[in-house]
Amino acid sequence: MTQSTTFRTSTSTKQDTLADHIVEFLSRVSLALRNSADSADHAAKMVRKADAARRS
């Protein structure tokens, strides 16, 4: 019976480790998407600024 419990603990630890990796990966993806959105906003602002300067 002890062997079965040990197996479950080992499986649970592996699942926890996998879950930790997935959470870390999704966190990094989220950060990358936020940075990309910030860059796109900045680029759009610069385009509007250059367009306004060209028109005036």
Short mmCIF file of N, CA and C in Angstrom, two decimals:
data_model
loop_
_atom_site.label_atom_id
_atom_site.label_comp_id
_atom_site.label_asym_id
_atom_site.label_seq_id
_atom_site.Cartn_x
_atom_site.Cartn_y
_atom_site.Cartn_z
N MET A 1 0.82 -1.20 0.00
CA MET A 1 0.00 0.00 0.00
C MET A 1 0.86 1.26 0.00
N THR A 2 1.98 1.20 0.68
CA THR A 2 2.86 2.36 0.73
C THR A 2 3.39 2.71 -0.65
N GLN A 3 3.66 1.71 -1.44
CA GLN A 3 4.17 1.94 -2.80
C GLN A 3 3.16 2.73 -3.63
N SER A 4 1.88 2.41 -3.50
CA SER A 4 0.83 3.11 -4.23
C SER A 4 0.80 4.59 -3.83
N THR A 5 0.89 4.86 -2.54
CA THR A 5 0.90 6.24 -2.04
C THR A 5 2.11 6.99 -2.58
N THR A 6 3.27 6.35 -2.57
CA THR A 6 4.49 6.96 -3.09
C THR A 6 4.33 7.28 -4.57
N PHE A 7 3.71 6.37 -5.30
CA PHE A 7 3.48 6.60 -6.73
C PHE A 7 2.59 7.82 -6.94
N ARG A 8 1.53 7.90 -6.15
CA ARG A 8 0.63 9.04 -6.27
C ARG A 8 1.34 10.35 -5.94
N THR A 9 2.16 10.34 -4.91
CA THR A 9 2.91 11.54 -4.53
C THR A 9 3.86 11.94 -5.66
N SER A 10 4.53 10.96 -6.23
CA SER A 10 5.45 11.23 -7.32
C SER A 10 4.70 11.81 -8.52
N THR A 11 3.56 11.24 -8.85
CA THR A 11 2.77 11.74 -9.97
C THR A 11 2.28 13.15 -9.67
N SER A 12 1.83 13.37 -8.47
CA SER A 12 1.35 14.69 -8.07
C SER A 12 2.47 15.72 -8.19
N THR A 13 3.66 15.37 -7.76
CA THR A 13 4.81 16.28 -7.84
C THR A 13 5.12 16.60 -9.30
N LYS A 14 5.07 15.59 -10.15
CA LYS A 14 5.32 15.83 -11.57
C LYS A 14 4.26 16.74 -12.16
N GLN A 15 3.01 16.53 -11.75
CA GLN A 15 1.93 17.39 -12.24
C GLN A 15 2.10 18.80 -11.74
N ASP A 16 2.49 18.94 -10.47
CA ASP A 16 2.72 20.27 -9.91
C ASP A 16 3.85 20.98 -10.64
N THR A 17 4.91 20.24 -10.94
CA THR A 17 6.04 20.81 -11.66
C THR A 17 5.61 21.24 -13.06
N LEU A 18 4.84 20.41 -13.73
CA LEU A 18 4.34 20.75 -15.06
C LEU A 18 3.45 21.99 -14.97
N ALA A 19 2.59 22.02 -13.97
CA ALA A 19 1.70 23.19 -13.79
C ALA A 19 2.54 24.44 -13.56
N ASP A 20 3.58 24.34 -12.76
CA ASP A 20 4.46 25.50 -12.52
C ASP A 20 5.10 25.98 -13.81
N HIS A 21 5.55 25.05 -14.64
CA HIS A 21 6.15 25.42 -15.92
C HIS A 21 5.13 26.09 -16.83
N ILE A 22 3.92 25.57 -16.84
CA ILE A 22 2.88 26.15 -17.69
C ILE A 22 2.53 27.56 -17.21
N VAL A 23 2.41 27.74 -15.91
CA VAL A 23 2.12 29.07 -15.36
C VAL A 23 3.24 30.05 -15.71
N GLU A 24 4.48 29.62 -15.58
CA GLU A 24 5.62 30.48 -15.92
C GLU A 24 5.61 30.83 -17.41
N PHE A 25 5.34 29.84 -18.25
CA PHE A 25 5.28 30.07 -19.70
C PHE A 25 4.18 31.07 -20.04
N LEU A 26 2.99 30.87 -19.48
CA LEU A 26 1.88 31.78 -19.77
C LEU A 26 2.16 33.18 -19.24
N SER A 27 2.85 33.27 -18.12
CA SER A 27 3.22 34.58 -17.58
C SER A 27 4.16 35.31 -18.54
N ARG A 28 5.12 34.56 -19.08
CA ARG A 28 6.06 35.18 -20.03
C ARG A 28 5.36 35.57 -21.32
N VAL A 29 4.43 34.74 -21.79
CA VAL A 29 3.68 35.06 -23.00
C VAL A 29 2.85 36.32 -22.77
N SER A 30 2.21 36.40 -21.61
CA SER A 30 1.41 37.57 -21.27
C SER A 30 2.26 38.84 -21.25
N LEU A 31 3.43 38.75 -20.64
CA LEU A 31 4.34 39.89 -20.59
C LEU A 31 4.77 40.30 -22.00
N ALA A 32 5.09 39.32 -22.83
CA ALA A 32 5.51 39.62 -24.21
C ALA A 32 4.38 40.29 -24.98
N LEU A 33 3.15 39.82 -24.79
CA LEU A 33 2.02 40.44 -25.48
C LEU A 33 1.77 41.87 -25.00
N ARG A 34 1.93 42.10 -23.70
CA ARG A 34 1.78 43.46 -23.17
C ARG A 34 2.85 44.37 -23.75
N ASN A 35 4.09 43.89 -23.80
CA ASN A 35 5.18 44.68 -24.37
C ASN A 35 4.93 44.98 -25.84
N SER A 36 4.43 44.00 -26.56
CA SER A 36 4.12 44.18 -27.98
C SER A 36 3.02 45.22 -28.16
N ALA A 37 1.99 45.14 -27.33
CA ALA A 37 0.90 46.11 -27.40
C ALA A 37 1.41 47.51 -27.08
N ASP A 38 2.29 47.62 -26.08
CA ASP A 38 2.87 48.92 -25.74
C ASP A 38 3.68 49.48 -26.90
N SER A 39 4.44 48.61 -27.55
CA SER A 39 5.23 49.03 -28.71
C SER A 39 4.34 49.49 -29.84
N ALA A 40 3.25 48.77 -30.08
CA ALA A 40 2.32 49.14 -31.15
C ALA A 40 1.66 50.48 -30.83
N ASP A 41 1.28 50.69 -29.57
CA ASP A 41 0.69 51.97 -29.17
C ASP A 41 1.68 53.10 -29.38
N HIS A 42 2.93 52.88 -29.01
CA HIS A 42 3.96 53.90 -29.18
C HIS A 42 4.17 54.20 -30.66
N ALA A 43 4.23 53.17 -31.48
CA ALA A 43 4.42 53.37 -32.93
C ALA A 43 3.24 54.14 -33.52
N ALA A 44 2.03 53.80 -33.11
CA ALA A 44 0.86 54.51 -33.61
C ALA A 44 0.89 55.98 -33.21
N LYS A 45 1.33 56.25 -31.99
CA LYS A 45 1.44 57.63 -31.52
C LYS A 45 2.45 58.40 -32.35
N MET A 46 3.58 57.77 -32.65
CA MET A 46 4.62 58.43 -33.45
C MET A 46 4.12 58.69 -34.88
N VAL A 47 3.36 57.76 -35.42
CA VAL A 47 2.80 57.96 -36.78
C VAL A 47 1.83 59.12 -36.77
N ARG A 48 0.96 59.17 -35.77
CA ARG A 48 -0.01 60.30 -35.68
C ARG A 48 0.73 61.63 -35.52
N LYS A 49 1.80 61.60 -34.71
CA LYS A 49 2.57 62.83 -34.49
C LYS A 49 3.23 63.29 -35.79
N ALA A 50 3.83 62.34 -36.51
CA ALA A 50 4.50 62.67 -37.77
C ALA A 50 3.47 63.14 -38.81
N ASP A 51 2.30 62.52 -38.81
CA ASP A 51 1.25 62.91 -39.75
C ASP A 51 0.77 64.32 -39.44
N ALA A 52 0.60 64.62 -38.16
CA ALA A 52 0.16 65.97 -37.77
C ALA A 52 1.21 67.00 -38.14
N ALA A 53 2.49 66.68 -37.96
CA ALA A 53 3.56 67.61 -38.31
C ALA A 53 3.62 67.82 -39.82
N ARG A 54 3.35 66.77 -40.57
CA ARG A 54 3.38 66.88 -42.03
C ARG A 54 2.23 67.76 -42.53
N ARG A 55 1.09 67.66 -41.87
CA ARG A 55 -0.09 68.43 -42.30
C ARG A 55 0.01 69.91 -41.93
N SER A 56 0.75 70.23 -40.90
CA SER A 56 0.79 71.63 -40.47
C SER A 56 1.87 72.43 -41.15
#
